[in-house]
Coordinates of C-alpha atoms and ligand atoms in Angstrom, one line a residue:
M1 CA 7.0 -42.0 8.4
K2 CA 4.6 -39.1 7.8
P3 CA 5.0 -37.0 4.6
N4 CA 7.4 -34.1 4.8
V5 CA 7.7 -30.7 3.2
I6 CA 10.3 -31.7 0.7
D7 CA 8.1 -34.3 -1.0
E8 CA 4.8 -32.5 -0.6
I9 CA 5.6 -28.8 -1.0
V10 CA 9.1 -28.2 -2.4
K11 CA 8.9 -30.9 -5.2
N12 CA 5.5 -29.4 -6.2
D13 CA 6.9 -25.9 -6.4
L14 CA 4.6 -24.6 -3.7
C15 CA 7.1 -23.3 -1.2
I16 CA 7.2 -19.6 -0.4
G17 CA 10.4 -20.0 1.7
C18 CA 9.1 -18.8 5.0
G19 CA 11.5 -21.0 6.9
T20 CA 9.0 -22.1 9.6
C21 CA 9.5 -25.8 8.8
A22 CA 13.3 -25.5 9.3
G23 CA 12.8 -23.4 12.5
I24 CA 10.5 -25.8 14.2
C25 CA 12.1 -29.2 13.1
P26 CA 13.1 -30.9 16.4
Q27 CA 15.9 -32.8 14.6
K28 CA 17.2 -29.6 12.8
T29 CA 17.4 -31.6 9.5
L30 CA 16.2 -28.8 7.3
K31 CA 18.2 -25.8 6.0
I32 CA 16.9 -22.8 4.0
Q33 CA 18.9 -22.0 0.9
D34 CA 18.5 -20.0 -2.3
N35 CA 17.6 -21.9 -5.4
E36 CA 18.9 -20.7 -8.8
Y37 CA 15.9 -18.4 -9.2
G38 CA 16.8 -16.5 -6.1
E39 CA 13.9 -17.9 -4.0
Y40 CA 14.3 -19.6 -0.6
I41 CA 13.5 -23.3 -0.2
P42 CA 14.3 -25.9 2.4
S43 CA 16.6 -28.8 1.8
E44 CA 17.6 -31.8 4.0
T45 CA 21.0 -31.6 5.6
R46 CA 20.7 -35.3 6.5
E47 CA 18.0 -37.9 6.2
C48 CA 15.1 -37.3 8.6
N49 CA 14.9 -40.3 10.9
S50 CA 12.1 -39.0 13.1
G51 CA 9.3 -38.8 10.5
C52 CA 7.2 -36.7 12.9
G53 CA 5.6 -34.7 10.0
L54 CA 5.8 -31.4 12.1
C55 CA 7.4 -29.5 9.2
L56 CA 4.4 -30.2 7.0
E57 CA 1.9 -29.4 9.7
V58 CA 3.2 -25.8 10.1
C59 CA 3.6 -25.2 6.3
P60 CA 1.1 -22.5 5.1
F61 CA 0.8 -24.4 1.8
S62 CA -0.1 -27.8 3.3
N63 CA -3.7 -28.8 3.6
S64 CA -3.9 -28.0 7.3
E65 CA -6.6 -25.7 8.6
N66 CA -7.4 -22.7 6.5
E67 CA -7.3 -19.0 7.6
T68 CA -11.0 -18.9 8.4
E69 CA -10.8 -22.0 10.6
I70 CA -7.7 -20.8 12.5
G71 CA -9.2 -17.2 12.7
T72 CA -12.4 -18.5 14.3
K73 CA -10.4 -20.2 17.0
I74 CA -8.3 -17.1 17.8
Y75 CA -10.8 -14.2 17.3
G76 CA -14.3 -15.8 16.9
N77 CA -15.3 -15.3 20.6
I78 CA -14.1 -11.8 21.1
E79 CA -16.9 -9.3 21.9
G80 CA -17.6 -6.9 19.1
M81 CA -15.8 -8.9 16.5
N82 CA -17.0 -8.6 12.9
Y83 CA -16.4 -10.9 9.9
L84 CA -16.3 -10.4 6.2
P85 CA -15.1 -13.1 3.7
E86 CA -12.7 -10.5 2.1
T87 CA -11.0 -9.3 5.3
G88 CA -11.5 -12.2 7.8
Y89 CA -12.2 -11.1 11.4
Y90 CA -11.8 -7.5 12.4
L91 CA -12.8 -5.3 15.3
D92 CA -12.2 -1.9 13.7
S93 CA -10.5 -0.1 10.8
Y94 CA -8.5 3.1 10.8
V95 CA -6.8 5.5 8.4
G96 CA -3.8 7.6 9.4
Y97 CA -0.1 8.1 9.7
S98 CA 2.6 8.5 12.3
N99 CA 3.8 12.0 12.9
K100 CA 7.3 10.8 13.7
F101 CA 8.0 8.0 11.2
R102 CA 5.9 8.9 8.1
R103 CA 8.8 10.4 6.1
S104 CA 11.2 7.5 6.5
S105 CA 8.7 4.7 6.2
A106 CA 7.1 2.8 3.3
S107 CA 3.7 4.3 3.7
G108 CA 2.3 6.3 6.7
G109 CA 4.9 4.9 9.1
M110 CA 2.2 3.5 11.4
T111 CA 3.9 0.0 11.5
T112 CA 7.2 1.4 12.8
W113 CA 5.3 3.6 15.3
F114 CA 3.3 0.6 16.5
L115 CA 6.4 -1.6 16.9
T116 CA 8.3 1.1 18.8
K117 CA 5.3 1.7 21.0
L118 CA 5.2 -2.1 21.9
L119 CA 8.8 -1.8 23.1
K120 CA 8.4 1.6 24.9
E121 CA 5.3 0.5 26.8
G122 CA 7.1 -2.8 27.8
I123 CA 4.4 -4.9 26.1
V124 CA 7.1 -6.9 24.4
D125 CA 10.8 -7.3 24.9
Y126 CA 11.7 -8.0 21.3
I127 CA 10.5 -7.0 17.8
V128 CA 11.2 -9.6 15.0
C129 CA 11.2 -8.1 11.5
P130 CA 13.3 -8.0 8.3
T131 CA 16.3 -5.7 8.6
P132 CA 18.8 -4.4 6.0
R133 CA 22.1 -6.4 6.1
K134 CA 24.6 -4.7 3.7
N135 CA 25.3 -8.2 2.3
P136 CA 24.9 -8.3 -1.6
E137 CA 23.7 -11.9 -1.4
K138 CA 21.3 -11.3 1.5
L139 CA 20.2 -7.7 1.5
F140 CA 17.6 -8.4 4.3
S141 CA 17.1 -10.9 7.0
F142 CA 14.7 -11.4 9.9
E143 CA 16.4 -10.1 13.1
I144 CA 15.4 -9.8 16.7
L145 CA 15.5 -6.1 17.7
S146 CA 15.2 -4.6 21.2
D147 CA 15.5 -0.8 20.7
E148 CA 13.7 2.0 18.9
N149 CA 16.7 3.0 16.7
S150 CA 17.1 -0.6 15.3
V151 CA 13.3 -0.8 14.6
K152 CA 13.4 2.6 12.9
S153 CA 16.3 1.5 10.6
A154 CA 14.2 -1.6 9.7
S155 CA 11.3 0.5 8.4
G156 CA 10.4 0.3 4.7
S157 CA 9.0 -2.6 2.7
A158 CA 11.3 -5.6 1.8
Y159 CA 10.2 -6.8 -1.6
Y160 CA 12.9 -9.4 -1.2
P161 CA 13.0 -12.9 0.2
V162 CA 13.4 -13.3 3.9
E163 CA 13.0 -16.4 6.0
M164 CA 12.3 -17.1 9.7
S165 CA 14.1 -20.3 10.5
E166 CA 16.9 -18.8 12.6
V167 CA 14.6 -16.4 14.5
I168 CA 12.1 -19.2 15.2
Q169 CA 15.0 -21.2 16.7
K170 CA 16.2 -18.2 18.8
I171 CA 12.7 -17.5 20.1
Q172 CA 12.6 -21.0 21.4
E173 CA 16.0 -20.5 23.1
I174 CA 15.6 -17.0 24.5
P175 CA 12.7 -16.3 27.0
G176 CA 10.8 -13.1 26.6
H177 CA 7.8 -11.6 24.8
Y178 CA 8.0 -11.1 21.1
A179 CA 6.1 -9.3 18.4
V180 CA 6.6 -10.5 14.8
T181 CA 5.9 -8.8 11.5
G182 CA 4.9 -10.9 8.5
L183 CA 3.2 -11.3 5.2
P184 CA -0.1 -13.2 5.3
C185 CA 1.5 -16.7 4.6
F186 CA 4.2 -16.1 7.1
I187 CA 1.7 -15.2 9.8
K188 CA -0.3 -18.3 9.0
A189 CA 2.8 -20.4 9.3
L190 CA 3.5 -18.8 12.7
R191 CA -0.1 -19.4 13.9
L192 CA 0.3 -23.1 12.9
A193 CA 3.6 -23.3 14.6
T194 CA 2.3 -21.7 17.8
Q195 CA -0.5 -24.3 17.9
K196 CA 2.2 -27.0 17.9
N197 CA 4.9 -25.4 20.1
K198 CA 4.3 -24.2 23.6
K199 CA 7.4 -21.9 23.8
L200 CA 6.4 -20.1 20.6
R201 CA 2.8 -19.9 21.8
E202 CA 3.8 -18.3 25.1
R203 CA 6.5 -16.0 23.7
I204 CA 5.0 -14.6 20.4
I205 CA 2.3 -12.4 21.9
V206 CA 1.7 -9.9 19.0
T207 CA 1.5 -10.6 15.3
I208 CA 1.7 -7.7 12.8
G209 CA 0.5 -8.4 9.2
L210 CA 1.1 -6.6 6.0
V211 CA -1.3 -6.8 3.1
C212 CA 0.4 -8.7 0.3
G213 CA -0.3 -9.1 -3.5
Q214 CA 2.9 -11.1 -4.3
M215 CA 6.5 -11.7 -3.2
K216 CA 9.5 -11.3 -5.5
S217 CA 12.7 -13.3 -5.8
K218 CA 16.3 -12.0 -5.2
N219 CA 16.7 -12.0 -9.0
Y220 CA 13.9 -9.4 -9.3
T221 CA 16.0 -7.0 -7.2
K222 CA 19.1 -7.8 -9.3
Y223 CA 17.1 -7.1 -12.5
I224 CA 15.7 -3.7 -11.3
A225 CA 19.2 -2.7 -10.0
A226 CA 20.6 -3.4 -13.5
L227 CA 17.7 -1.4 -15.0
A228 CA 18.6 1.5 -12.7
G229 CA 22.2 1.4 -14.0
N230 CA 24.0 -0.8 -11.5
N231 CA 24.9 -3.8 -13.5
N232 CA 27.1 -5.6 -10.9
F233 CA 24.9 -6.9 -8.2
N234 CA 27.9 -8.2 -6.2
K235 CA 28.5 -4.6 -5.3
I236 CA 25.0 -3.6 -4.1
Q237 CA 25.2 -3.0 -0.4
S238 CA 21.6 -1.8 0.2
V239 CA 18.3 -1.1 -1.4
Y240 CA 15.4 1.0 -0.3
Y241 CA 12.2 0.2 -2.1
R242 CA 9.9 3.0 -1.1
G243 CA 11.6 6.3 -1.7
K244 CA 9.2 9.3 -1.6
S245 CA 9.7 12.6 -3.6
P246 CA 7.9 15.8 -2.6
E247 CA 7.0 16.5 -6.3
K248 CA 5.4 13.1 -7.0
P249 CA 2.4 11.2 -5.7
V250 CA 3.3 8.5 -3.2
S251 CA 2.3 5.9 -5.8
D252 CA 5.2 6.8 -8.0
Y253 CA 7.8 5.8 -5.4
Y254 CA 11.4 5.0 -6.3
Y255 CA 13.9 2.2 -5.5
Q256 CA 17.3 3.3 -4.5
F257 CA 20.4 1.0 -4.7
I258 CA 23.6 1.9 -2.9
D259 CA 26.9 0.2 -3.9
E260 CA 30.1 -0.3 -2.0
N261 CA 31.5 3.1 -3.2
D262 CA 28.3 4.8 -1.9
S263 CA 27.2 5.5 -5.5
R264 CA 23.4 5.7 -5.7
Y265 CA 21.1 4.4 -8.4
K266 CA 17.5 5.5 -8.5
I267 CA 14.6 4.2 -10.5
F268 CA 10.9 5.3 -10.3
W269 CA 7.9 3.0 -10.3
S270 CA 6.9 4.5 -13.7
E271 CA 10.4 3.9 -15.2
G272 CA 10.1 0.1 -15.6
V273 CA 9.5 -1.2 -12.0
S274 CA 5.7 -1.3 -12.6
E275 CA 6.1 -3.4 -15.8
A276 CA 8.0 -6.1 -13.8
W277 CA 5.7 -5.9 -10.8
I278 CA 2.3 -5.8 -12.4
N279 CA 3.2 -8.5 -15.0
R280 CA 4.3 -10.9 -12.2
W281 CA 7.9 -11.2 -13.4
F282 CA 10.0 -13.1 -10.8
T283 CA 7.0 -13.9 -8.6
P284 CA 7.3 -17.3 -6.8
N285 CA 4.8 -19.9 -7.9
A286 CA 3.4 -20.3 -4.4
C287 CA 1.9 -16.8 -4.7
N288 CA -0.4 -18.2 -7.4
Y289 CA -2.2 -20.2 -4.8
C290 CA -2.7 -17.7 -2.0
D291 CA -6.1 -16.4 -1.0
D292 CA -5.3 -14.3 2.1
V293 CA -5.2 -10.6 1.2
F294 CA -5.4 -9.0 4.6
A295 CA -3.2 -11.2 6.8
E296 CA -6.3 -12.5 8.4
L297 CA -4.5 -14.2 11.3
A298 CA -2.5 -11.1 12.4
D299 CA -3.6 -9.0 15.5
V300 CA -3.3 -5.9 13.3
T301 CA -2.8 -5.6 9.6
F302 CA -1.2 -2.5 8.0
M303 CA -1.4 -1.5 4.3
D304 CA -1.2 1.4 1.9
A305 CA -4.2 3.7 1.5
W306 CA -4.5 3.1 -2.2
L307 CA -7.6 5.3 -2.5
P308 CA -7.8 8.4 -4.7
E309 CA -8.3 10.7 -1.7
Y310 CA -5.0 9.6 -0.1
S311 CA -2.7 8.3 -2.8
K312 CA -2.1 11.7 -4.5
D313 CA -0.1 13.2 -1.7
S314 CA 3.7 12.5 -1.6
M315 CA 4.0 11.4 2.1
G316 CA 1.9 8.2 2.3
T317 CA -1.0 7.1 4.4
N318 CA -1.8 3.8 6.1
L319 CA -5.0 1.8 6.5
L320 CA -5.2 -0.7 9.2
L321 CA -7.5 -3.5 10.3
V322 CA -7.4 -4.3 14.0
R323 CA -8.4 -7.8 15.4
S324 CA -7.3 -7.6 19.0
P325 CA -8.8 -5.4 21.8
E326 CA -5.3 -4.8 23.2
V327 CA -4.2 -3.4 19.9
L328 CA -7.3 -1.1 19.8
D329 CA -6.2 0.3 23.2
I330 CA -2.7 1.0 21.9
I331 CA -4.1 2.8 18.8
Q332 CA -6.4 4.9 21.0
N333 CA -3.5 5.8 23.3
G334 CA -1.4 6.9 20.3
I335 CA -4.3 9.1 19.1
N336 CA -4.8 10.7 22.5
K337 CA -1.1 11.4 22.9
L338 CA -0.9 12.9 19.4
E339 CA 1.8 10.4 18.3
I340 CA -0.4 9.4 15.4
T341 CA -3.0 11.2 13.3
A342 CA -5.7 8.5 12.8
S343 CA -9.4 8.2 12.6
K344 CA -11.9 5.4 11.9
I345 CA -12.7 4.5 8.3
S346 CA -15.3 2.1 7.0
V347 CA -14.2 -1.5 6.2
E348 CA -15.8 -1.0 2.7
K349 CA -13.1 1.6 2.0
V350 CA -10.4 -0.7 3.3
I351 CA -11.7 -3.4 0.9
Q352 CA -11.9 -0.9 -2.0
S353 CA -8.2 0.1 -1.4
Q354 CA -7.1 -3.5 -2.2
S355 CA -9.6 -4.3 -5.0
G356 CA -6.9 -5.2 -7.4
V357 CA -5.3 -7.7 -4.9
L358 CA -8.7 -9.2 -4.1
E359 CA -9.4 -9.7 -7.8
L360 CA -6.0 -11.4 -8.2
K361 CA -6.3 -13.6 -5.1
R362 CA -9.9 -14.5 -5.2
K363 CA -11.5 -14.2 -8.7
Q364 CA -8.4 -14.9 -10.8
L365 CA -7.3 -17.6 -8.2
S366 CA -10.4 -19.6 -9.0
H367 CA -9.4 -19.8 -12.6
R368 CA -5.7 -20.5 -11.8
L369 CA -6.9 -23.4 -9.7
Y370 CA -9.0 -24.7 -12.6
L371 CA -6.0 -24.5 -15.0
A372 CA -3.8 -26.3 -12.5
Q373 CA -6.4 -29.0 -12.1
Q374 CA -6.5 -29.4 -15.8
K375 CA -2.8 -29.9 -15.9
G376 CA -3.0 -32.5 -13.1
L377 CA -0.8 -30.3 -10.8
K378 CA -0.8 -31.0 -7.1
I379 CA -2.3 -27.8 -5.6
P380 CA -3.3 -26.9 -2.0
E381 CA -7.0 -26.7 -1.0
K382 CA -8.2 -23.1 -1.1
R383 CA -11.3 -21.2 0.1
V384 CA -12.3 -20.4 -3.5
N385 CA -13.4 -23.2 -5.8
P386 CA -11.8 -23.9 -9.2
S387 CA -13.8 -22.3 -12.0
K388 CA -13.5 -22.0 -15.7
D389 CA -16.2 -19.3 -15.9
I390 CA -14.3 -16.2 -16.5
G391 CA -14.3 -13.6 -19.3
L392 CA -12.3 -14.3 -22.5
L393 CA -10.0 -11.4 -22.0
K394 CA -9.4 -12.2 -18.3
K395 CA -8.6 -15.8 -19.3
R396 CA -6.0 -14.6 -21.7
E397 CA -4.5 -12.1 -19.2
I398 CA -4.2 -14.9 -16.6
K399 CA -2.4 -17.2 -19.0
L400 CA -0.1 -14.4 -20.3
K401 CA 0.9 -13.5 -16.7
A402 CA 1.6 -17.1 -15.8
L403 CA 3.8 -17.4 -18.9
M404 CA 5.7 -14.2 -18.1
Q405 CA 6.1 -15.4 -14.5
E406 CA 7.8 -18.6 -15.7
E407 CA 9.7 -17.1 -18.6
S408 CA 11.1 -14.2 -16.7
K409 CA 12.9 -16.6 -14.3
Q410 CA 14.5 -18.6 -17.1
I411 CA 15.3 -15.7 -19.4
F412 CA 17.0 -13.9 -16.5
L413 CA 19.2 -17.0 -15.9
D414 CA 20.0 -17.2 -19.7
N415 CA 21.1 -13.6 -19.7
C416 CA 23.0 -13.3 -16.4
Q417 CA 26.7 -14.1 -16.4
S418 CA 29.5 -13.1 -13.9
Q419 CA 27.0 -11.2 -11.7
R420 CA 25.9 -9.1 -14.6
V421 CA 22.5 -9.0 -16.3
D422 CA 22.2 -8.3 -20.0
V423 CA 19.1 -6.1 -19.6
K424 CA 18.8 -5.3 -23.3
T425 CA 18.5 -9.0 -24.3
F426 CA 16.3 -9.8 -21.3
R427 CA 13.9 -7.0 -22.2
S428 CA 13.8 -7.9 -25.9
R429 CA 12.9 -11.5 -25.1
M430 CA 10.2 -10.4 -22.7
N431 CA 8.9 -7.8 -25.2
P432 CA 6.5 -10.1 -27.2
F433 CA 4.6 -10.9 -24.0
V434 CA 4.5 -7.2 -23.0
R435 CA 3.2 -6.3 -26.4
Q436 CA 0.4 -8.9 -26.1
T437 CA -0.5 -7.6 -22.7
Y438 CA -0.7 -4.0 -24.0
Q439 CA -2.9 -5.2 -26.9
L440 CA -5.1 -7.0 -24.5
R441 CA -5.5 -3.9 -22.3
L442 CA -6.4 -1.9 -25.4
L443 CA -9.0 -4.5 -26.4
G444 CA -10.4 -4.3 -22.9
K445 CA -10.8 -0.6 -23.2
F446 CA -12.5 -0.8 -26.6
T447 CA -14.9 -3.5 -25.4
L448 CA -15.8 -1.3 -22.4
L449 CA -16.6 1.7 -24.6
P450 CA -19.8 0.2 -26.3
M451 CA -20.9 -1.1 -22.8
R452 CA -20.6 2.4 -21.4
A453 CA -22.4 3.9 -24.4
I454 CA -25.3 1.4 -24.0
K455 CA -25.5 2.2 -20.3
R456 CA -25.6 6.0 -21.0
I457 CA -28.4 5.5 -23.6
C458 CA -30.3 3.3 -21.1
K459 CA -30.0 6.0 -18.5
Ligands
FAD501 C1 6.0 -8.2 -0.5 C2 5.1 -7.1 0.0 C3 3.9 -6.9 -0.7 C4 3.0 -5.9 -0.3 N1 1.8 -5.7 -1.0 C5 1.0 -4.7 -0.6 C6 -0.2 -4.5 -1.4 O1 -0.5 -5.2 -2.4 N2 -1.1 -3.5 -0.9 C7 -0.8 -2.8 0.2 O2 -1.6 -1.9 0.5 N3 0.3 -3.0 0.9 C8 1.2 -3.9 0.5 N4 2.4 -4.2 1.2 C9 2.5 -3.4 2.5 C10 3.1 -2.0 2.3 O3 4.2 -2.1 1.4 C11 3.6 -1.4 3.6 O4 4.5 -2.3 4.2 C12 2.5 -1.2 4.6 O5 1.7 -0.2 4.1 C13 3.1 -0.6 5.9 O6 3.6 0.7 5.7 P1 4.3 1.5 6.9 O7 4.7 2.8 6.4 O8 3.3 1.5 8.1 O9 5.5 0.6 7.2 P2 6.9 1.0 7.9 O10 6.7 1.9 9.0 O11 7.9 1.3 6.8 O12 7.3 -0.5 8.5 C14 7.3 -1.6 7.8 C15 7.7 -2.8 8.7 O13 7.4 -4.0 8.1 C16 8.5 -4.8 8.1 N5 8.6 -5.5 6.8 C17 9.0 -5.0 5.6 N6 9.0 -6.0 4.6 C18 8.6 -7.1 5.3 C19 8.4 -8.4 4.8 N7 8.6 -8.8 3.6 N8 8.0 -9.3 5.7 C20 7.7 -9.0 7.0 N9 7.9 -7.7 7.5 C21 8.3 -6.8 6.6 C22 9.7 -3.9 8.2 O14 10.8 -4.5 8.9 C23 9.1 -2.8 9.1 O15 9.2 -3.1 10.5 C24 3.3 -5.1 0.8 C25 4.5 -5.3 1.5 C26 5.4 -6.3 1.1 C27 6.6 -6.5 1.9
SF4_502 S1 7.0 -24.1 5.9 FE1 7.7 -22.4 4.6 S2 9.8 -22.9 3.9 FE2 8.9 -24.8 4.7 S3 8.1 -25.8 2.9 FE3 6.4 -24.6 3.8 S4 6.5 -22.6 2.7 FE4 8.4 -23.7 2.3
SF4_503 S1 1.0 -13.5 -2.2 FE1 0.5 -14.9 -0.5 S2 2.0 -16.5 -0.7 FE2 2.8 -14.8 -1.8 S3 4.1 -13.8 -0.4 FE3 2.1 -12.8 -0.3 S4 1.0 -13.8 1.3 FE4 2.7 -15.1 0.8

């Protein structure tokens, strides 16, 4: 019997809940379910008597090949291909937005434009992406879509667990060409799965990645809904995470929750969302061991243009990294037909736009790996090495965030009864950590001041 995902991944709290293992299992012995923290994990519906080990081979957190190795096989021989350790392989990079979908999309609407273009041009028969469900316990799920209107209603970012087990099974049953959207770890799982499964390999012909800094659990959405004033999450029918206001910069977006009576609850990034996001409350443990920022194994990766020259407007702008010559043609066609407003931008700018995520997933990851090693935890092999050499303040920040990540999950459970969250108690118990983070930031600013003064004098 080869090792399986339950023993190697789930028991070591390394599962991101992508569902690939359950989708590919030939015996269908795995099922994806919520755990108490509102994260998806697989469990065995009956004992596995095959022991083939396929589930583990497709898991993005197993020690199978890394993103660079897989990327070299897919993109390494394409003419004109470039490579940088930060981005992985890329042919070209663009900045822009969709003239049609910008307003209703998360950022510049280029992803929705690209997906609808794939359908319209007959390049694929189906788009596979997370879609709103109007089910309080499952607000989003991966669905197989075949028309422009459905793809448009799926636009926006799902900061909510979604899993691919059912769609992976359906793709194996229903012939056709598919395009799939995914976060970096999901795209890696798909690439591993297509290496093992001929039907998936022949049918999934385009992969679309989103840059990702972290995922959040279902309990995160319940907490923010309560913070916004809706304290009965059984009644929430839908959530939109990236509302834009004409009077605000796109970076201060709002979440909107709609309940069964069509009452709307709105909360802006600056009103408490950022506190939970930045401090990694409700983030799955697997995200602590992720080094892929730019979805290195996707044919095209979309992201927000978090650069001062673009993030001040209220509408949103995308950056994208292209890795496939066919995708380059589609982008050029969209520019020529005036469907998108886009131009080339340097890859350095693309990297700059995600500097915070790179710091988190590369520099800080190496210290997280060191800390995990010290504790004797089983951790996946990564492309950065464990290191204890990091500044004192950063060291403290990493520890504090890890503490908040763990505590937020438990404190939420302690203060959540009959579908209601006691936000006041939750916040008061998280407050000591928040205070320490604030003090740490202040200290950081003060230690920077003399450095700046010295530099000025030296100049
Ligand atoms: C969890 C998460 C973290 C992210 N972190 C960053 C970040 O740190 N920096 C950054 O620049 N961008 C990040 N993004 C990407 C960003 O939020 C936008 O999705 C991206 O800029 C595309 O914008 P758009 O207007 O082109 O997308 P839209 O036109 O709105 O289309 C988005 C498409 O992506 C699909 N989608 C939404 N959520 C998911 C999901 N969870 N998994 C798979 N497909 C999905 C939708 O179904 C839709 O088809 C993140 C996205 C997610 C979901
Ligand atoms: S394949 Fe996905 S769902 Fe399965 S164990 Fe790995 S991360 Fe979890
Ligand atoms: S941070 Fe990494 S592991 Fe977590 S959801 Fe994003 S891509 Fe997956």
